[in-house]
Tab-separated table of C-alpha atoms and ligand atoms in Angstrom:
chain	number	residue	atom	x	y	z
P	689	UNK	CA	0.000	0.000	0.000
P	690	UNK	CA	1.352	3.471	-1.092
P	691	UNK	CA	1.298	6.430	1.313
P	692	UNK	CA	-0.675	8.257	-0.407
P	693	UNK	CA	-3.328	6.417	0.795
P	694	UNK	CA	-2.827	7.261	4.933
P	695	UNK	CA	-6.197	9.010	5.531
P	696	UNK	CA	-5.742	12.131	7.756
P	697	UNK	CA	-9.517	11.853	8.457
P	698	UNK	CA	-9.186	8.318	10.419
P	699	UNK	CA	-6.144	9.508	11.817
P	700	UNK	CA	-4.066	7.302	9.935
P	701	UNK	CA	-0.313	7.695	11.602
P	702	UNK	CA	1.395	4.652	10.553
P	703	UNK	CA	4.046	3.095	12.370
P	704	UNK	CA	7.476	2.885	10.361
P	705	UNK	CA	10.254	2.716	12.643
P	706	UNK	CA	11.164	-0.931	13.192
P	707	UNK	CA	13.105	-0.377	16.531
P	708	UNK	CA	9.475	1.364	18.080
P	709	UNK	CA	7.612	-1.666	16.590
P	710	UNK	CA	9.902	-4.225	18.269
P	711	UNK	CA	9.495	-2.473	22.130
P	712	UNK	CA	5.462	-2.634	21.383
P	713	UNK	CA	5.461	-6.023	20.562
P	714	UNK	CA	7.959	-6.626	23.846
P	715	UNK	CA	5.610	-4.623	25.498
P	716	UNK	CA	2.188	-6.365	24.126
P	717	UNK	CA	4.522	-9.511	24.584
P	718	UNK	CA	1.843	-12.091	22.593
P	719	UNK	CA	1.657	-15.538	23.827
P	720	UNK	CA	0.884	-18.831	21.704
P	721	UNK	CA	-2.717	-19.140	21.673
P	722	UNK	CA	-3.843	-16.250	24.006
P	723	UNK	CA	-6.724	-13.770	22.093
P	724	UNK	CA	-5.541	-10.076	21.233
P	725	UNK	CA	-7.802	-7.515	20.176
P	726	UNK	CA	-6.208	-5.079	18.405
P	727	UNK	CA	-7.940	-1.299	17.336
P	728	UNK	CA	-7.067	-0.215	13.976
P	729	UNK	CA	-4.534	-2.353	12.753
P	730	UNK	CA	-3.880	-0.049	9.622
P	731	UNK	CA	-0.649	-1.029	7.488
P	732	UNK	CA	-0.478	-3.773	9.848
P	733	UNK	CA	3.089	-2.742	11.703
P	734	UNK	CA	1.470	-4.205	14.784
P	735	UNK	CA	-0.618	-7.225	13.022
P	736	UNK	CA	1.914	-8.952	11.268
P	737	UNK	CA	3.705	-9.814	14.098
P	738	UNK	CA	0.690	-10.735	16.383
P	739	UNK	CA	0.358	-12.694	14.008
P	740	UNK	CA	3.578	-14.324	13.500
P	741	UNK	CA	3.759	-15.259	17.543
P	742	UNK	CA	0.606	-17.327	17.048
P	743	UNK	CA	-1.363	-15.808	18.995
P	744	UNK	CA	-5.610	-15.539	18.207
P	745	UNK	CA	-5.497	-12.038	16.997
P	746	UNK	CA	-9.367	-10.210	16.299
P	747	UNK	CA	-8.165	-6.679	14.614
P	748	UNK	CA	-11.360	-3.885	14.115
P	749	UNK	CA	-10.587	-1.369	11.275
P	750	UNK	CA	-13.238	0.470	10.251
P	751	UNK	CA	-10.905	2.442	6.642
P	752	UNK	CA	-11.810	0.522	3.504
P	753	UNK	CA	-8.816	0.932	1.618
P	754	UNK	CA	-6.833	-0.208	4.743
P	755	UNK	CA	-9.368	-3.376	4.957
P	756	UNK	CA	-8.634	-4.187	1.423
P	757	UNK	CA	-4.793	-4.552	1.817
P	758	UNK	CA	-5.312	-6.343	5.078
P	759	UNK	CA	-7.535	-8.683	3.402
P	760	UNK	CA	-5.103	-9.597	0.707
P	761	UNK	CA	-2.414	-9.273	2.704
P	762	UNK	CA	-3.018	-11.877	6.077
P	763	UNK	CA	-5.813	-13.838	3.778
P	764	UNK	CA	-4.141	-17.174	4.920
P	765	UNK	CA	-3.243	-16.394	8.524
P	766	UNK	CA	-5.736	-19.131	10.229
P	767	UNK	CA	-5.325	-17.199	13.855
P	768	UNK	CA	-6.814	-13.458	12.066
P	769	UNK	CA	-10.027	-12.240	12.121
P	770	UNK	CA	-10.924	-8.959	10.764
P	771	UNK	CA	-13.939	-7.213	12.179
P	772	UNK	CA	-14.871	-4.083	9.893
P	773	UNK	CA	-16.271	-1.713	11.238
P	774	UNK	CA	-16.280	1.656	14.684
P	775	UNK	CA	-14.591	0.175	17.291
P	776	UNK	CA	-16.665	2.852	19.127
P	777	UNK	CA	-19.943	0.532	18.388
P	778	UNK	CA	-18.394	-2.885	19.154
P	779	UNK	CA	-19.519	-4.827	22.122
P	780	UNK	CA	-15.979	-6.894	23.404
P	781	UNK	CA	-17.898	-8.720	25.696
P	782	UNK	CA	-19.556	-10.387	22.578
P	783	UNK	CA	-16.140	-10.792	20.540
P	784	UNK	CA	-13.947	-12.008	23.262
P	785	UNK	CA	-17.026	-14.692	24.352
P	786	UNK	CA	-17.532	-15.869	21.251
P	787	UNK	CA	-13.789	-16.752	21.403
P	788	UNK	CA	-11.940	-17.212	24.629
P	789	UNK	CA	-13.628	-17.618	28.012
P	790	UNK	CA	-10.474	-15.770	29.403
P	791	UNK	CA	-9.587	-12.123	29.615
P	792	UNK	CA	-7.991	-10.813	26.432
P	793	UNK	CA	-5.477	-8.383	25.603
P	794	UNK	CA	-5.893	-5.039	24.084
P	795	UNK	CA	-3.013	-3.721	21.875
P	796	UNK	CA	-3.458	-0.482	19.821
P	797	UNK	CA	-1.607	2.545	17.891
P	798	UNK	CA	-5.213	4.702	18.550
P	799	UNK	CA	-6.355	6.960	16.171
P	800	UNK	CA	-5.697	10.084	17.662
P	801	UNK	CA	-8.877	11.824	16.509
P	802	UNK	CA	-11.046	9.425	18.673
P	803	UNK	CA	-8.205	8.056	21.476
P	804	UNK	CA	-10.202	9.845	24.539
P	805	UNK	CA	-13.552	8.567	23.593
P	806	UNK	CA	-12.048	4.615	23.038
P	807	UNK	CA	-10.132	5.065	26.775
P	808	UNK	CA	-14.035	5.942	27.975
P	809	UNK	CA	-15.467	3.140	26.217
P	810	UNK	CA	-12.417	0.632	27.375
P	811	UNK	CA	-12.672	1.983	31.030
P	812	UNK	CA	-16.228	1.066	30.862
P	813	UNK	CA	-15.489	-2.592	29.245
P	814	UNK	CA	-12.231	-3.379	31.410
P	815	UNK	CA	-13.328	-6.233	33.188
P	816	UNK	CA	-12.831	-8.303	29.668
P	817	UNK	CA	-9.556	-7.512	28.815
P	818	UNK	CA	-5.795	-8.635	31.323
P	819	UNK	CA	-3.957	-5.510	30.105
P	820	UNK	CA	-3.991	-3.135	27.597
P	821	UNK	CA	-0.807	-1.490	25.191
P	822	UNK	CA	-2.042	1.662	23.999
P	823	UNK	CA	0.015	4.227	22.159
P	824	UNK	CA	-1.918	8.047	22.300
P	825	UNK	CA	-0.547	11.189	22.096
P	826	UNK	CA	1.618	12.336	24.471
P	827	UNK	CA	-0.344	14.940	25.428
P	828	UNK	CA	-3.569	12.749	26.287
P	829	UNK	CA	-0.464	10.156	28.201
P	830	UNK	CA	0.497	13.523	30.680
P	831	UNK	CA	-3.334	13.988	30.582
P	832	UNK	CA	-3.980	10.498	32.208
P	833	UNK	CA	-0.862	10.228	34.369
P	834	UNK	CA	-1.597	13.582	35.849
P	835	UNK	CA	-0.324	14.294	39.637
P	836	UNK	CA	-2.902	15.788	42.246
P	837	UNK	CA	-2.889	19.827	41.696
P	838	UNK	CA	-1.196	20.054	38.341
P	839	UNK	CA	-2.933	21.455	35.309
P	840	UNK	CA	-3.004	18.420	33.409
P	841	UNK	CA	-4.863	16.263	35.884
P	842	UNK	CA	-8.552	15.986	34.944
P	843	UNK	CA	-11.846	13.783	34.769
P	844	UNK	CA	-9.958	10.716	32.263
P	845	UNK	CA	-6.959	11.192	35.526
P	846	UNK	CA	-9.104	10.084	37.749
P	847	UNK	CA	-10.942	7.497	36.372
P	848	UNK	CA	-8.033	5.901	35.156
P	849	UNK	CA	-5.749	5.853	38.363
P	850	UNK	CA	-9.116	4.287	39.842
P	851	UNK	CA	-9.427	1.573	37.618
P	852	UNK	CA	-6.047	0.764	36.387
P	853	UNK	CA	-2.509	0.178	37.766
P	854	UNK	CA	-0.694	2.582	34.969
P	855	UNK	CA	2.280	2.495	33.727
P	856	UNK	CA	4.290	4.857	31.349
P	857	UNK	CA	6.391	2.871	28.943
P	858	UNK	CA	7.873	4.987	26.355
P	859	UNK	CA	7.687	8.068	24.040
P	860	UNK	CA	7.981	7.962	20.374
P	861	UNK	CA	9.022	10.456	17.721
P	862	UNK	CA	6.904	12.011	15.229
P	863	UNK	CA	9.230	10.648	12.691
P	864	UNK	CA	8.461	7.043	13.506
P	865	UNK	CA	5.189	7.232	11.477
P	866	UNK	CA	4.434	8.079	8.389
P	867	UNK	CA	2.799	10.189	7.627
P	868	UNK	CA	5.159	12.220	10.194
P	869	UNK	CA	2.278	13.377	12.733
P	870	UNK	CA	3.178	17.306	14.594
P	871	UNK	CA	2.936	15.429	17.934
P	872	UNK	CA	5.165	13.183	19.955
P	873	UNK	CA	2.966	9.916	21.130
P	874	UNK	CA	3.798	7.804	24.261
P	875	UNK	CA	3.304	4.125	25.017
P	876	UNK	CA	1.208	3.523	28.600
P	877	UNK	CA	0.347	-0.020	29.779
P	878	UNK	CA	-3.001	-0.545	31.508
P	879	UNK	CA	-3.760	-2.956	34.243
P	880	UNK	CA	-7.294	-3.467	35.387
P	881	UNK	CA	-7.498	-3.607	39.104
P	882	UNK	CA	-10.092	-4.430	41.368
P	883	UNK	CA	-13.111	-1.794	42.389
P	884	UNK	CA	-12.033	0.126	45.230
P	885	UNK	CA	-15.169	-1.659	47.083
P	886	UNK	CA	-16.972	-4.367	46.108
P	887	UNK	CA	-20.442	-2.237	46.630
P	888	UNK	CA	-18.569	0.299	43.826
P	889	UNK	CA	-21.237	2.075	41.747
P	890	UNK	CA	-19.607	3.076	38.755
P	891	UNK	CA	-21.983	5.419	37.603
P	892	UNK	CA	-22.000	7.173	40.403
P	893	UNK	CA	-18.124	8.160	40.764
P	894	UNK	CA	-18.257	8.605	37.115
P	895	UNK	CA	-20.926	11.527	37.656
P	896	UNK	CA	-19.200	12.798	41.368
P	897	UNK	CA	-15.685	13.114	39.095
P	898	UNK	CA	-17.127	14.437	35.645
P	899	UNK	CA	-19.436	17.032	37.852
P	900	UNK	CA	-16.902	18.006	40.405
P	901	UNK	CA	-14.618	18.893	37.213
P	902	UNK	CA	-17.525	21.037	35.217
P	903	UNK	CA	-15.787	24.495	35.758
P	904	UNK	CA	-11.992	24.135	36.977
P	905	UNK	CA	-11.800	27.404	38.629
P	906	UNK	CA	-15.060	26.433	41.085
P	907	UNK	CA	-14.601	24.969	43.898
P	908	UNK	CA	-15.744	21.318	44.514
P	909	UNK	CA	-18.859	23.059	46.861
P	910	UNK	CA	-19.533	25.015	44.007
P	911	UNK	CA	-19.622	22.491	41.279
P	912	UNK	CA	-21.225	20.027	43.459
P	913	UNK	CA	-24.366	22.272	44.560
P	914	UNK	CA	-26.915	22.893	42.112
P	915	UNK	CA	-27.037	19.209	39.904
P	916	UNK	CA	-29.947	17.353	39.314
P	917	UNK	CA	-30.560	13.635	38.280
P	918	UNK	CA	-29.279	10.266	40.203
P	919	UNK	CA	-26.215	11.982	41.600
P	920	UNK	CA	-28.333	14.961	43.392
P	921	UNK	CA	-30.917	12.265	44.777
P	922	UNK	CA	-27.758	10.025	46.455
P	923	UNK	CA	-26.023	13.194	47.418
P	924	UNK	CA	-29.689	14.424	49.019
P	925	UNK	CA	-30.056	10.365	50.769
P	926	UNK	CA	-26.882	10.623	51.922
P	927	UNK	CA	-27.820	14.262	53.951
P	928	UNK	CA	-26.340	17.059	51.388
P	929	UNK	CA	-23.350	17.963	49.789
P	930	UNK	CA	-22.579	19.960	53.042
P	931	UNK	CA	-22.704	16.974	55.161
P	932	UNK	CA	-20.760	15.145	52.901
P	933	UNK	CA	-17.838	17.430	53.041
P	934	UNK	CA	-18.517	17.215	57.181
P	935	UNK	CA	-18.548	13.411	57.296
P	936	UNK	CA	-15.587	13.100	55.011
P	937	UNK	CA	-13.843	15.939	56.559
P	938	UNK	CA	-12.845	17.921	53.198
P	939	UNK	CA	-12.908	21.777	52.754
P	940	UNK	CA	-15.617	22.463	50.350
P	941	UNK	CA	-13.489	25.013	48.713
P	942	UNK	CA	-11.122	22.863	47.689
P	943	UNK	CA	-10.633	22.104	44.011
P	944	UNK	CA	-11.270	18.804	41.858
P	945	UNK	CA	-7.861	18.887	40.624
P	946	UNK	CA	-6.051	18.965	44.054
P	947	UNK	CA	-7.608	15.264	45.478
P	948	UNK	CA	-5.576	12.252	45.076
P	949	UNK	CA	-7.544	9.287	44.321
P	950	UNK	CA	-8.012	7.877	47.531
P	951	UNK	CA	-9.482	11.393	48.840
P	952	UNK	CA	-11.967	10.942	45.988
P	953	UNK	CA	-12.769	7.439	47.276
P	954	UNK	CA	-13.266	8.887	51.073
P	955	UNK	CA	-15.676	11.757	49.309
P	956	UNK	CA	-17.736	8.856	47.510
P	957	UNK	CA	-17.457	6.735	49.726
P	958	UNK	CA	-21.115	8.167	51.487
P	959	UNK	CA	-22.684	8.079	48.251
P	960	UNK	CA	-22.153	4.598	47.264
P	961	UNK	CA	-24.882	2.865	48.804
P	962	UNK	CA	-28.373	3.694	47.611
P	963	UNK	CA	-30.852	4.440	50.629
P	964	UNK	CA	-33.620	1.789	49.316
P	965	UNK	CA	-36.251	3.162	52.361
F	449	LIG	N1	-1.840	0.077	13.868
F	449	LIG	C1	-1.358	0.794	12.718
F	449	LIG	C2	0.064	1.231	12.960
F	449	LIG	O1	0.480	1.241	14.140
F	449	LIG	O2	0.760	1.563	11.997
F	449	LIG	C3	-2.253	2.003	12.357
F	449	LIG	C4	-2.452	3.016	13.464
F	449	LIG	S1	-3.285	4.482	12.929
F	449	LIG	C5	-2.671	5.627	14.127
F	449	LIG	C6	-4.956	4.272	13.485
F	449	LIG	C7	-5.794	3.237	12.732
F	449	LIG	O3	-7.109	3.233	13.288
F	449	LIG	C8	-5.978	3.528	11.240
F	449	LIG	O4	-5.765	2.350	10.508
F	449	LIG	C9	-7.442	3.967	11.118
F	449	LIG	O5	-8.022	3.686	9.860
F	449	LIG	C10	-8.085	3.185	12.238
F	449	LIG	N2	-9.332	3.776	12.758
F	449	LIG	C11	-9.676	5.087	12.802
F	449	LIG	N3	-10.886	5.249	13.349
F	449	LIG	C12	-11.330	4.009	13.679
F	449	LIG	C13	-12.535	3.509	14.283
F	449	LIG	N4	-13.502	4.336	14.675
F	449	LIG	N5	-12.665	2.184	14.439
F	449	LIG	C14	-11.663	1.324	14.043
F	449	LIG	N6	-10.501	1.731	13.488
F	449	LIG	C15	-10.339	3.054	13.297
């Protein structure tokens, strides 16, 4: 396949550099038989040698020219399955099932365009996968390994230091790709780890963290007072933001980017139960 043919509009970046190719596949480190899903396999860089270790590899591309040359290119690899098609509308649960009844690895060079809105969708579907290899742009890495009261740390911080043990691997030049993105990209390794209670509601913390972060330069009292919807009514069961703060013994005017995580947990910690009476 020619160059010409990288689509700016899918974010097509594709990897080049053999030396950054070889630490990803250290990194994804694919085992004889064990299932891989890999996100937009492109030119294949990555693919190829999934493929070559044996492992079950299920790639989702959703470019047709790229899905052509994969097509001809891996047509006799018995341990490839091509799934075309938005990785944004694909259920794992149903692809990893229908495969494996273990966990499966996630390996990906994301699309840049769409990288924040896959890490939502793969925090949300974590429990399926062991670990994930996921190359984004260094900016959205510094985003997600942000320290407590630094400028970077956000909503995607948060959730992610909850729900993953993370690990920054490496950076990689722009002119490892072609075509040569403007940005620098970085390599983080994801880890699923276990709820930090088992009575955990999700959706809850999700709206606490995402509403706490609404307007930066309010403070947490402030962003937390006037809501409505599911988060209000536990907030209201479990006696008011203002109790809250009380029980948990936080300053309401601090700010959502100065908590670590386990000061989050202590602040939701009151509003995971639901009052039934
Ligand atoms: N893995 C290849 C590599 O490392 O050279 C290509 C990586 S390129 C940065 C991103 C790939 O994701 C492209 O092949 C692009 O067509 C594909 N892609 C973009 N949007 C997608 C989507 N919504 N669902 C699935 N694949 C997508």
């Amino acid at each position: 396949m020619k160059k010409r043919f990288a689509k700016k509009s899918f974010g097509q970046n594709f990897l080049t550099d053999e030396n950054v190719i070889r630490k990803l596949i250290s990194a994804i480190d694919p085992q004889n038989d064990e299932l891989i899903i890999e996100i937009g396999p492109g030119r294949g860089a990555l693919t190829s040698r999934i493929i070559e270790s044996e492992a079950k590899l299920i790639a989702i591309e959703i470019e047709r020219d790229v899905i052509h040359f994969l097509k001809e290119e891996f047509s006799t690899a018995q341990n490839f399955t091509l799934i075309e098609g938005d990785v944004l509308k694909i259920e794992f649960e149903k692809i990893i099932n229908n495969i494996s009844t273990s966990k499966a690895k996630l390996a990906a060079n994301l699309p840049y365009y769409i990288s924040t809105a896959i890490l939502q969708k793969l925090i949300a579907e974590r429990h399926f996968f062991s670990e994930m290899i996921l190359m984004f742009q260094r900016e959205v890495a510094d985003r997600i390994t942000a320290q407590p009261s630094t400028k970077d740390r956000g909503f995607l911080t948060v959730l992610v230091e909850a729900y993953f043990e993370c690990e920054r691997l490496f950076d990689v030049s722009p002119t490892s790709f072609q075509p040569v993105p403007k940005v620098w990209s970085s390599v983080v390794r994801l880890k699923p780890k276990l709820n930090p209670r088992k009575d955990w509601d999700e959706e809850i913390f999700r709206n606490l963290v995402s509403t706490a972060f609404m307007q930066r330069r309010k403070t947490l009292h402030n962003n937390l007072k006037n809501i409505e919807g599911d988060l209000e009514s536990r907030i209201g069961e479990a006696g008011g933001i203002e109790s809250i703060f009380n029980i948990t013994n936080f300053q309401p005017d601090r700010r959502a980017e100065s908590l670590s995580l386990d000061e989050w947990i202590r602040l939701a910690e009151p509003l995971m139960t639901k009052n039934s009476g």
